[in-house]
mmCIF file of C-alpha atoms in Angstrom:
data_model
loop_
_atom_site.group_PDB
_atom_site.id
_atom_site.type_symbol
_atom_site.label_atom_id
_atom_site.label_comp_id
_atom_site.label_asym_id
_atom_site.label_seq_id
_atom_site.Cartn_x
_atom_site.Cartn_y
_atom_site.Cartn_z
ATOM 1 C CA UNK A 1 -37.261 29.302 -69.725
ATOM 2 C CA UNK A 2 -38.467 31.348 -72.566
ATOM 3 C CA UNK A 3 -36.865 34.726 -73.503
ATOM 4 C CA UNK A 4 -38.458 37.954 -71.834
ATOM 5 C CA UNK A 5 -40.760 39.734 -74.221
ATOM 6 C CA UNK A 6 -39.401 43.228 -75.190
ATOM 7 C CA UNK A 7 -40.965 46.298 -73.449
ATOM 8 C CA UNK A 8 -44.055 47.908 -74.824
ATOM 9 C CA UNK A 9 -45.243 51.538 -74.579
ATOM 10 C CA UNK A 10 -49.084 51.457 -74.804
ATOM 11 C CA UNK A 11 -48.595 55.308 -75.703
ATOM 12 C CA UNK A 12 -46.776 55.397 -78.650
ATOM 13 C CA UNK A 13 -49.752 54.215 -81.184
ATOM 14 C CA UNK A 14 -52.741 52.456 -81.520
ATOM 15 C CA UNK A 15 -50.755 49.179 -82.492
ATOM 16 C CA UNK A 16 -48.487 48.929 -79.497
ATOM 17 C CA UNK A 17 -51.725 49.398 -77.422
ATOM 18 C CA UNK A 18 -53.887 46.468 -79.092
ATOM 19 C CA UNK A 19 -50.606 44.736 -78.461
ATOM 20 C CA UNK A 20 -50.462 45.413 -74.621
ATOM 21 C CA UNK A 21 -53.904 44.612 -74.322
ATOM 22 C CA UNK A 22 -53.071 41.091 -75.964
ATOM 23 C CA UNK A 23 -49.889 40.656 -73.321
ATOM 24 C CA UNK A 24 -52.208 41.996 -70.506
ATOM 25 C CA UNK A 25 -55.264 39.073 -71.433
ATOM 26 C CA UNK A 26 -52.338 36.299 -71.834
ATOM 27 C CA UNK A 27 -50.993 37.642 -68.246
ATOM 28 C CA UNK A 28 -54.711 36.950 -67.098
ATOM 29 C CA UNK A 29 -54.640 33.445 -68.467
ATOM 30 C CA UNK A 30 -51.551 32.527 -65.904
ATOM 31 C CA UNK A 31 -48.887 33.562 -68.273
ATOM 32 C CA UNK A 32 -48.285 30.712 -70.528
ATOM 33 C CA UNK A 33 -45.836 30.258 -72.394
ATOM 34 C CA UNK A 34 -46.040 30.378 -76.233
ATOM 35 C CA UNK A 35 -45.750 26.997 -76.946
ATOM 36 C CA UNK A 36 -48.760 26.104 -74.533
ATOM 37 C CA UNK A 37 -50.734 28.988 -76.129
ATOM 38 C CA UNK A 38 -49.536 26.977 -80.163
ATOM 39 C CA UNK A 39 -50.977 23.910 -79.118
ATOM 40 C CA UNK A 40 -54.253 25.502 -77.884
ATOM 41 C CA UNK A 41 -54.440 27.501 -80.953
ATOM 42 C CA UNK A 42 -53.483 25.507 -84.200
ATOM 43 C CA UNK A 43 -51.253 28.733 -84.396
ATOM 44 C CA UNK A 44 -47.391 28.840 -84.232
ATOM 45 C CA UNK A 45 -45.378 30.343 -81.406
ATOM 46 C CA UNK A 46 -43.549 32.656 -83.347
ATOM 47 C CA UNK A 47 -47.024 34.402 -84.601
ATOM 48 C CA UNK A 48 -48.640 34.188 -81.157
ATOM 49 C CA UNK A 49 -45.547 36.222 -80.157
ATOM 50 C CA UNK A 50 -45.448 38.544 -83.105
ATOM 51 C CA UNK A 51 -49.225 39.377 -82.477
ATOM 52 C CA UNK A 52 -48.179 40.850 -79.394
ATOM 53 C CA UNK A 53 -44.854 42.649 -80.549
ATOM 54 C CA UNK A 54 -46.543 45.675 -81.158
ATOM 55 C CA UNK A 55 -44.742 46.322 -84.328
ATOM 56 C CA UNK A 56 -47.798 45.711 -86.614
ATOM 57 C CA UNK A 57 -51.228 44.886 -86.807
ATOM 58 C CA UNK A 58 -51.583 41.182 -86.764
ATOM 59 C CA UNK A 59 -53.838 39.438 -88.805
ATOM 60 C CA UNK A 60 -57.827 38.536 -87.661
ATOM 61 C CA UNK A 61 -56.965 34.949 -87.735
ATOM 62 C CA UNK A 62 -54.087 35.086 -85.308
ATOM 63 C CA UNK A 63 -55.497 37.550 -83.408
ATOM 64 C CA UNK A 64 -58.379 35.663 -82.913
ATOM 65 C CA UNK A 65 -56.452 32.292 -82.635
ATOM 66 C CA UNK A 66 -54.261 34.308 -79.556
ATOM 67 C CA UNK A 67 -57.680 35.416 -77.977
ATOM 68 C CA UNK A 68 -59.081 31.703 -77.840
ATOM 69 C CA UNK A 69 -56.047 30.233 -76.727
ATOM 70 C CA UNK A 70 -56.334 32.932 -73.548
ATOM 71 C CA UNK A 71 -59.833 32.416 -72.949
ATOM 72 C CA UNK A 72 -61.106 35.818 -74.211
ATOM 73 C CA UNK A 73 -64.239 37.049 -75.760
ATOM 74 C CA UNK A 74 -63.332 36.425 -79.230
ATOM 75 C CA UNK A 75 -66.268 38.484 -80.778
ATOM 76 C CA UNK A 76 -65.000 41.187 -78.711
ATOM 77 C CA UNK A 77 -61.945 41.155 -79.757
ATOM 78 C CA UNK A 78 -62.691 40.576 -83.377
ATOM 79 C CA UNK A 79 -64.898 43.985 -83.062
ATOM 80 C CA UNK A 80 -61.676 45.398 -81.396
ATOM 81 C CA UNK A 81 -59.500 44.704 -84.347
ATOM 82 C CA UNK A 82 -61.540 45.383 -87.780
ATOM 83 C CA UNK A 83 -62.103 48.950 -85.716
ATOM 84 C CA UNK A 84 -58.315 49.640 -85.348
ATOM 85 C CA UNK A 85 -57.935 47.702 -89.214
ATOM 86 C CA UNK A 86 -59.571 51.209 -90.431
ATOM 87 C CA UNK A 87 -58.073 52.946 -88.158
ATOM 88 C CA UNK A 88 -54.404 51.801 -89.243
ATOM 89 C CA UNK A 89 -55.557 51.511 -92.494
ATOM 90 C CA UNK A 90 -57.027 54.709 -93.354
ATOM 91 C CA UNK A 91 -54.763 57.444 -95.476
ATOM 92 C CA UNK A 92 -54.466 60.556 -93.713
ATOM 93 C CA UNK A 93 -56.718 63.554 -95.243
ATOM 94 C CA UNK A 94 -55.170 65.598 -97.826
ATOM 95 C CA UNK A 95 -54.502 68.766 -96.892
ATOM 96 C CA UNK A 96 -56.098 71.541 -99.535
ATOM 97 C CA UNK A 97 -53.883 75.032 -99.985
ATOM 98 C CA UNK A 98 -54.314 77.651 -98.324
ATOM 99 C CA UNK A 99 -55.496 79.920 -101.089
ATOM 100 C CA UNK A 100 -58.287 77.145 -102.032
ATOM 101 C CA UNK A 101 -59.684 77.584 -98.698
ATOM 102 C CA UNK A 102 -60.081 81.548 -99.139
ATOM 103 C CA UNK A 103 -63.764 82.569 -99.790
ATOM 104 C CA UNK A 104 -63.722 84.267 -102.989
ATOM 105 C CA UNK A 105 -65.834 87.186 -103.836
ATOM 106 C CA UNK A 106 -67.777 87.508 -106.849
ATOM 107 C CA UNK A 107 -67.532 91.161 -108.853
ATOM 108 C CA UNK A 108 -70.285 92.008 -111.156
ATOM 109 C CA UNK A 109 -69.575 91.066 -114.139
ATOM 110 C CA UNK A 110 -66.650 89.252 -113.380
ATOM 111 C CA UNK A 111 -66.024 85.191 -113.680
ATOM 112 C CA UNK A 112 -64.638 83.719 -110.863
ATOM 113 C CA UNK A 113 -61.449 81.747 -111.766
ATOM 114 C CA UNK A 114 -61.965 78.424 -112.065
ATOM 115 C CA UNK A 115 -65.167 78.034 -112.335
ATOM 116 C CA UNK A 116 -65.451 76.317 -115.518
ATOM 117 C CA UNK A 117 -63.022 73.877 -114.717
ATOM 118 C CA UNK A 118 -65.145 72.871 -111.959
ATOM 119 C CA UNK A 119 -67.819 72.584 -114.147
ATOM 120 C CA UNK A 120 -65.665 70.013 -116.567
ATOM 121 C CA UNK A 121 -65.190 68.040 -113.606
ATOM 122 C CA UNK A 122 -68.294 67.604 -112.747
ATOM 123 C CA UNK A 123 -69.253 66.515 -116.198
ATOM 124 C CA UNK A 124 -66.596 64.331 -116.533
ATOM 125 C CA UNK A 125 -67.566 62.566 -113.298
ATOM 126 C CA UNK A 126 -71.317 62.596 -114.528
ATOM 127 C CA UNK A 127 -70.456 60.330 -117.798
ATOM 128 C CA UNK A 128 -68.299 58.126 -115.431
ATOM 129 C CA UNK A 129 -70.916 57.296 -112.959
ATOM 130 C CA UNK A 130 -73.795 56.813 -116.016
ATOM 131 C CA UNK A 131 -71.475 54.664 -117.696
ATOM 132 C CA UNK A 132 -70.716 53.099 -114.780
ATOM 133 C CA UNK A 133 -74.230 51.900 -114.073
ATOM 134 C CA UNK A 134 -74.887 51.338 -117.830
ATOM 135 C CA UNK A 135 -72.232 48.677 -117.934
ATOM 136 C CA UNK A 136 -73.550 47.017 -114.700
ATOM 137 C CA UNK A 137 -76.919 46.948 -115.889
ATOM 138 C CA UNK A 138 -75.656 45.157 -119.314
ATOM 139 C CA UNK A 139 -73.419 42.607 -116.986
ATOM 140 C CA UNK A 140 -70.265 44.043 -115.925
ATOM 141 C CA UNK A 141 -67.918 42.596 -113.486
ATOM 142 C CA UNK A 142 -69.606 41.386 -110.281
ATOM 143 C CA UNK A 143 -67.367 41.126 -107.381
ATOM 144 C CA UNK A 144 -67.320 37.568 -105.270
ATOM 145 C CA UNK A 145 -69.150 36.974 -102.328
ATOM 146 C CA UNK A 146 -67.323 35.911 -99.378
ATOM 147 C CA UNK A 147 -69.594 33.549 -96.964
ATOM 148 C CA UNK A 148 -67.793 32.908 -94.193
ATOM 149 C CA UNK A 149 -67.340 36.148 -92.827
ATOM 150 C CA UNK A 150 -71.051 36.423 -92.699
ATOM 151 C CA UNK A 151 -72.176 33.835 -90.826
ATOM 152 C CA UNK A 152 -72.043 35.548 -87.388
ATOM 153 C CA UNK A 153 -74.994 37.748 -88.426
ATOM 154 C CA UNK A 154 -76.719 34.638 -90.183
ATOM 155 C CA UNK A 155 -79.653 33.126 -88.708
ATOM 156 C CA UNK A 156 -79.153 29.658 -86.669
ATOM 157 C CA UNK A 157 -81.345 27.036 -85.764
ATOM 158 C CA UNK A 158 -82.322 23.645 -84.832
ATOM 159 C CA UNK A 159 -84.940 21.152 -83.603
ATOM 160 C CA UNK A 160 -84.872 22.870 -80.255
ATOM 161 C CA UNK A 161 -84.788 26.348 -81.631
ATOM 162 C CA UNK A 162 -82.047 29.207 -82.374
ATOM 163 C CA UNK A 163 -78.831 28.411 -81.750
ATOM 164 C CA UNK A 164 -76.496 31.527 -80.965
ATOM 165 C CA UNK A 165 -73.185 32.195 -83.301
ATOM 166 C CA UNK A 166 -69.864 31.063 -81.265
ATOM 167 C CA UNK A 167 -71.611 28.266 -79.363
ATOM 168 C CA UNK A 168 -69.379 25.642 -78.031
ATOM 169 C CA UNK A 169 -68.932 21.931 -77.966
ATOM 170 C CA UNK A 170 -71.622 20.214 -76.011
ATOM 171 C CA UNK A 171 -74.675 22.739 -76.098
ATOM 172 C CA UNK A 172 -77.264 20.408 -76.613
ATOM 173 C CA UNK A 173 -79.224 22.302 -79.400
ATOM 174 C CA UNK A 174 -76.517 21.852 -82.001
ATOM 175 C CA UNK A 175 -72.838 24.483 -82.484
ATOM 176 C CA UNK A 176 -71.583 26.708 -84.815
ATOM 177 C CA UNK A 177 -68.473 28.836 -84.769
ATOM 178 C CA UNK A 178 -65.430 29.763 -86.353
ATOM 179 C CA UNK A 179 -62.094 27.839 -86.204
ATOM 180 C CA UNK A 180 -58.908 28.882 -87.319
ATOM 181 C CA UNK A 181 -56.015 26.257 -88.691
ATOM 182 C CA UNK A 182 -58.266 23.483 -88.384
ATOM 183 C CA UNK A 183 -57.404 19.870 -88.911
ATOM 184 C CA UNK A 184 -59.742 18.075 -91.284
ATOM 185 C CA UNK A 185 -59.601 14.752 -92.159
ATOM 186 C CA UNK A 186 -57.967 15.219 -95.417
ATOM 187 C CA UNK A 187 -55.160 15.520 -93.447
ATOM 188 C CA UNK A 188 -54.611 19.188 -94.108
ATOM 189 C CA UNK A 189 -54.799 22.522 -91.864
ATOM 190 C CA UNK A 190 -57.640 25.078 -93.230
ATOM 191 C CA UNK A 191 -57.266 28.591 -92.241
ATOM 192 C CA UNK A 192 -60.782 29.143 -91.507
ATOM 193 C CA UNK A 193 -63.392 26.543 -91.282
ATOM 194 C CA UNK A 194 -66.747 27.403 -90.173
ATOM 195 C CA UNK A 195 -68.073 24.311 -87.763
ATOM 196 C CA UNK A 196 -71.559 23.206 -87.661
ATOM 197 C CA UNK A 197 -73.170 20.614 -85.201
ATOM 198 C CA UNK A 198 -76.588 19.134 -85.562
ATOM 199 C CA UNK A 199 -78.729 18.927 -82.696
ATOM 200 C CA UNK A 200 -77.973 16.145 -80.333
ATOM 201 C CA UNK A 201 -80.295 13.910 -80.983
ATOM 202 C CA UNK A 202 -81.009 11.252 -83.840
ATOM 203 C CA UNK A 203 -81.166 12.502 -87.164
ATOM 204 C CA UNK A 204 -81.675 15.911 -85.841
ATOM 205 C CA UNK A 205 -79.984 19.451 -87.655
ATOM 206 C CA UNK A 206 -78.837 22.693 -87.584
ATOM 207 C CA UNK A 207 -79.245 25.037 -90.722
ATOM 208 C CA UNK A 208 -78.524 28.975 -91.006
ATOM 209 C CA UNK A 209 -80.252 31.644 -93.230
ATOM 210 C CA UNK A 210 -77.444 34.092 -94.916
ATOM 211 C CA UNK A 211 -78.450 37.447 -96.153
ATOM 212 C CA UNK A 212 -76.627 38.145 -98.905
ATOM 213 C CA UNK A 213 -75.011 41.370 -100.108
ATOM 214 C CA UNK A 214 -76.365 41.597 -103.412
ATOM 215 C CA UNK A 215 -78.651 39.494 -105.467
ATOM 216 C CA UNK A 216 -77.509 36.587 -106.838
ATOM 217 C CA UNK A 217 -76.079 37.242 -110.458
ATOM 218 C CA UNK A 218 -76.772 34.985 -113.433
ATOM 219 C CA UNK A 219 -72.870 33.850 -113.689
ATOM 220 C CA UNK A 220 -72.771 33.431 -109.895
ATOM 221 C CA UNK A 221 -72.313 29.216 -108.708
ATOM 222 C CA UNK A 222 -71.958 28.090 -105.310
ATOM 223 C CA UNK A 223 -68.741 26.867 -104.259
ATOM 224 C CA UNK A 224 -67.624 25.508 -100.788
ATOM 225 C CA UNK A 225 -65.578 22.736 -99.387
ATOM 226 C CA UNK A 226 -66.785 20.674 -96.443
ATOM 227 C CA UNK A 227 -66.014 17.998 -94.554
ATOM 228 C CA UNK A 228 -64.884 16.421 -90.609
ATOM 229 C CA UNK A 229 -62.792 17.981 -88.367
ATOM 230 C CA UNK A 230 -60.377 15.451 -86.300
ATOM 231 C CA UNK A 231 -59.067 15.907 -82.887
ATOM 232 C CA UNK A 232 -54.962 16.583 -82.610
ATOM 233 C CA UNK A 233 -54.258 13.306 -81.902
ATOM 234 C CA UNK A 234 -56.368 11.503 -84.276
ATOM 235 C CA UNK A 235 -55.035 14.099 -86.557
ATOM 236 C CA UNK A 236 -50.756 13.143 -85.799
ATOM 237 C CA UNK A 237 -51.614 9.318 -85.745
ATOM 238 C CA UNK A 238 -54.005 9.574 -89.024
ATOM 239 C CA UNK A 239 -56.538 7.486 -87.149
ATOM 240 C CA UNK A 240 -60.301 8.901 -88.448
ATOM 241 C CA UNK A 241 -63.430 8.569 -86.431
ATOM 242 C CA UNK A 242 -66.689 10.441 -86.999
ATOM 243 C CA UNK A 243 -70.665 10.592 -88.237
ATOM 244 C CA UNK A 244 -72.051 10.746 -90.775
ATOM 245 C CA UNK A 245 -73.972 14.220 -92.055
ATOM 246 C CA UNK A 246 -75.681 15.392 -94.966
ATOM 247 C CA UNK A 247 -74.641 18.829 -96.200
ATOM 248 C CA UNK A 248 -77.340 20.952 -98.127
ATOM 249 C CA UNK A 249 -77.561 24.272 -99.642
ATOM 250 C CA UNK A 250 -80.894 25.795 -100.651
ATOM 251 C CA UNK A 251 -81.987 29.454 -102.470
ATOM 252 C CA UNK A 252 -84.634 30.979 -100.350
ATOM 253 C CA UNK A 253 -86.479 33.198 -102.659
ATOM 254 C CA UNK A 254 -90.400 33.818 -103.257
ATOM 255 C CA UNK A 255 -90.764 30.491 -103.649
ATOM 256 C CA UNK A 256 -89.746 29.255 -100.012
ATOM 257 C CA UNK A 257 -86.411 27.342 -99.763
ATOM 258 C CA UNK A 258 -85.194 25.081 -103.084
ATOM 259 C CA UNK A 259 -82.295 22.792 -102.227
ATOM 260 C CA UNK A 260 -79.327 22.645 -104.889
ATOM 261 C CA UNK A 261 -77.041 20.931 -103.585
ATOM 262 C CA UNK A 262 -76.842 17.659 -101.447
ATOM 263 C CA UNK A 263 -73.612 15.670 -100.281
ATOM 264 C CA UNK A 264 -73.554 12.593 -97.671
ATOM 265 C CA UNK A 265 -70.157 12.325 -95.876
ATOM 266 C CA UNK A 266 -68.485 9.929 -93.287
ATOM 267 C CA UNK A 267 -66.245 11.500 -91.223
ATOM 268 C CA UNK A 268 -63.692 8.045 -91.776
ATOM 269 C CA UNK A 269 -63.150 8.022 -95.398
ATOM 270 C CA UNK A 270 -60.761 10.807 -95.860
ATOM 271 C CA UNK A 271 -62.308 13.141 -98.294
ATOM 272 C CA UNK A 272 -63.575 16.780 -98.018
ATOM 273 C CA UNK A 273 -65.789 16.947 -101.101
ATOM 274 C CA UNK A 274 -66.090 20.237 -103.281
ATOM 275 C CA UNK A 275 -69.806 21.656 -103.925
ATOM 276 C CA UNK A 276 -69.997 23.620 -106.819
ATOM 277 C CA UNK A 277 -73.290 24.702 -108.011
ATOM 278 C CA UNK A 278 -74.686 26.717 -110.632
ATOM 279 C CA UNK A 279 -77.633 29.790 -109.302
ATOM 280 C CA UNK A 280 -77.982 31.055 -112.622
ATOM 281 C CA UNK A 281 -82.061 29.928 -112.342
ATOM 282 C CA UNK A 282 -82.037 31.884 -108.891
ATOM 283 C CA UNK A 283 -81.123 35.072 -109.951
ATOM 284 C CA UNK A 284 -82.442 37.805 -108.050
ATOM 285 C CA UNK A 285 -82.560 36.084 -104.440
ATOM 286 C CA UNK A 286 -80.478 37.604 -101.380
ATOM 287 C CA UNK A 287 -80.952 34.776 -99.249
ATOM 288 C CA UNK A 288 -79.129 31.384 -99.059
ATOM 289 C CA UNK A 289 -79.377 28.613 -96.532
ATOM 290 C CA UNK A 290 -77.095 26.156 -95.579
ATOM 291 C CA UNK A 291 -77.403 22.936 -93.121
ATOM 292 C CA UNK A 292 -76.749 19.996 -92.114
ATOM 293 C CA UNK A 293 -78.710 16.458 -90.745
ATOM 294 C CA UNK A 294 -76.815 13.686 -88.589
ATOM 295 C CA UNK A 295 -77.827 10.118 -89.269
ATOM 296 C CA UNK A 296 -78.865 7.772 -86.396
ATOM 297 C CA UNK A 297 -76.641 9.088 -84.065
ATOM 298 C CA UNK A 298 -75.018 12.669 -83.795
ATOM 299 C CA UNK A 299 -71.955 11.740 -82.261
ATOM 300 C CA UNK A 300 -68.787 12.759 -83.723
ATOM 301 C CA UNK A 301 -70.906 14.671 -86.524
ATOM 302 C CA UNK A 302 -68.362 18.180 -86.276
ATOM 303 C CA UNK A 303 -69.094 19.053 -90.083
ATOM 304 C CA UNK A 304 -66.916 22.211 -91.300
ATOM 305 C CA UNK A 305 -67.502 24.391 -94.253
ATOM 306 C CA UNK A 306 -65.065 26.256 -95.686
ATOM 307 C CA UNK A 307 -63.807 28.115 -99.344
ATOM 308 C CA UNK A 308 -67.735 29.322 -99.468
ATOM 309 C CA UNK A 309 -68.180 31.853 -101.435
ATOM 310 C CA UNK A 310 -70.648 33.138 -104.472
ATOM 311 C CA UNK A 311 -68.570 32.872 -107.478
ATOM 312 C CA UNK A 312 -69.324 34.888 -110.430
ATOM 313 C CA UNK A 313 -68.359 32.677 -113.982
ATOM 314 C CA UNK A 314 -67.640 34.325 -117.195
#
């Protein structure tokens, strides 16, 4: 029998109440034990139990790896914590003197003190914010993109139509969600993988249109890792079984969608190649699309994605 968890005040802070709210959804699921909840998850027991300790905010991924495991709303819950992430996160305000908050009155002929300070500063943050823009304009640094965490608001789709974000395993129109410690067929565990499934028919797809933060940059490539998922015990034993997809990428700009990159995989052969592609001819567009076709048969064909990202080069 495992050891009783330690009592938790809800009151004392928003943490300890997120983490009640985690004990109370795991109570709802039959009260399993943390070992039951490890193997669900791809998670260990120790941070299933420490993301409900109440001592600090656990991460997204276990978080969202505890929700699954209990059969909760996981894009609930993953509203739930980047809210309280702020929260937790943000400093507390500073707290100006109390003579700086006293109106001060003017007398004829008179400067009031400080006042041309204030007028330095202002300058000062005028030449920042010009030069600031300046040096963007003439190619300054331009901050990654980060593609995964956008694909719940990207735009799914198949042969049968759209195809809603967090699907599960056998909806006939084709899947895509978000897994966390995945096993691919590498052999390895990936953090975050997000899993597509075409439609379940021959040689049907499923493809999803990202809007993009910013334009793509003239340094920026493509970069992403895919390949199979395995099941656990395919995934103990090494034994590999699986379709066969194509993965694509394509720039949708004025010109409708351009494929640049194109990689066949079998889900049997071990490898989870690396796309890397250079968009320096696509600069401007804010829209890429990703996808992927089964062969003659979409069985088995649980393609992930994963490492995706716009990567500025020097």
């Amino acid at each position: 029998m495992g050891r009783r968890e330690a009592p938790l005040d809800p009151d004392e802070g928003p943490v300890q109440a997120f983490a009640h709210e985690l004990r109370e959804l795991r109570r709802g699921a039959g009260n399993p034990p943390y070992r039951a909840l490890a193997a669900k998850a791809y998670c260990s027991a120790s941070a299933l139990a420490s993301a409900a300790g109440g001592k600090e905010l656990p991460s997204l991924n276990v978080t969202l790896a505890y929700v699954r495991a209990c059969g909760g709303d996981e894009a609930v819950w993953e509203r739930r914590w980047r809210e309280l992430n702020v929260q937790v996160a943000r400093p507390p305000a500073p707290v100006r003197p109390v003579e700086d908050r006293v109106p001060r009155t003017r007398v004829p002929g008179t400067r009031v003190p400080g006042t041309r300070v204030r007028w330095i500063g202002l300058a000062v943050v005028l030449v920042v914010v010009v030069a600031g823009l300046v040096l963007l304009r003439g190619g300054g640094a331009v901050e990654p993109v980060e593609l995964i965490p956008l694909a719940g608001t990207a735009s799914w789709r198949s042969g049968q139509g759209p195809v809603a974000w967090g699907s599960g395993s056998r909806v006939q129109a084709g899947a895509v969600n978000l897994s966390l410690q995945a096993p691919m067929e590498s052999g390895v565990r990936v953090e975050r993988v997000l899993g597509t499934h075409p439609e379940w028919v021959p040689h049907g797809y499923l493809e999803g249109d990202f809007t993009l933060p910013r334009p793509i940059h003239e340094n920026d490539h493509f970069v992403a890792s895919v390949g199979f998922y395995v099941d656990e015990p395919g995934f103990a034993t090494g034994d590999r079984v699986g379709g066969e997809v194509d993965f694509s990428v394509y720039v949708l700009d004025e010109g409708g969608p351009r494929r640049v990159a194109l990689v066949r995989d079998v889900g049997n052969d071990w490898r989870t190649p690396r796309l890397d592609v250079d968009l320096s001819p696509y600069e401007g567009a804010t829209s890429l699309r990703i996808r992927v076709d089964a062969g003659d048969t979409a069985a088995q064909d649980w393609a992930g994605w994963w490492d995706m990202r716009l990567e500025p080069r020097p």
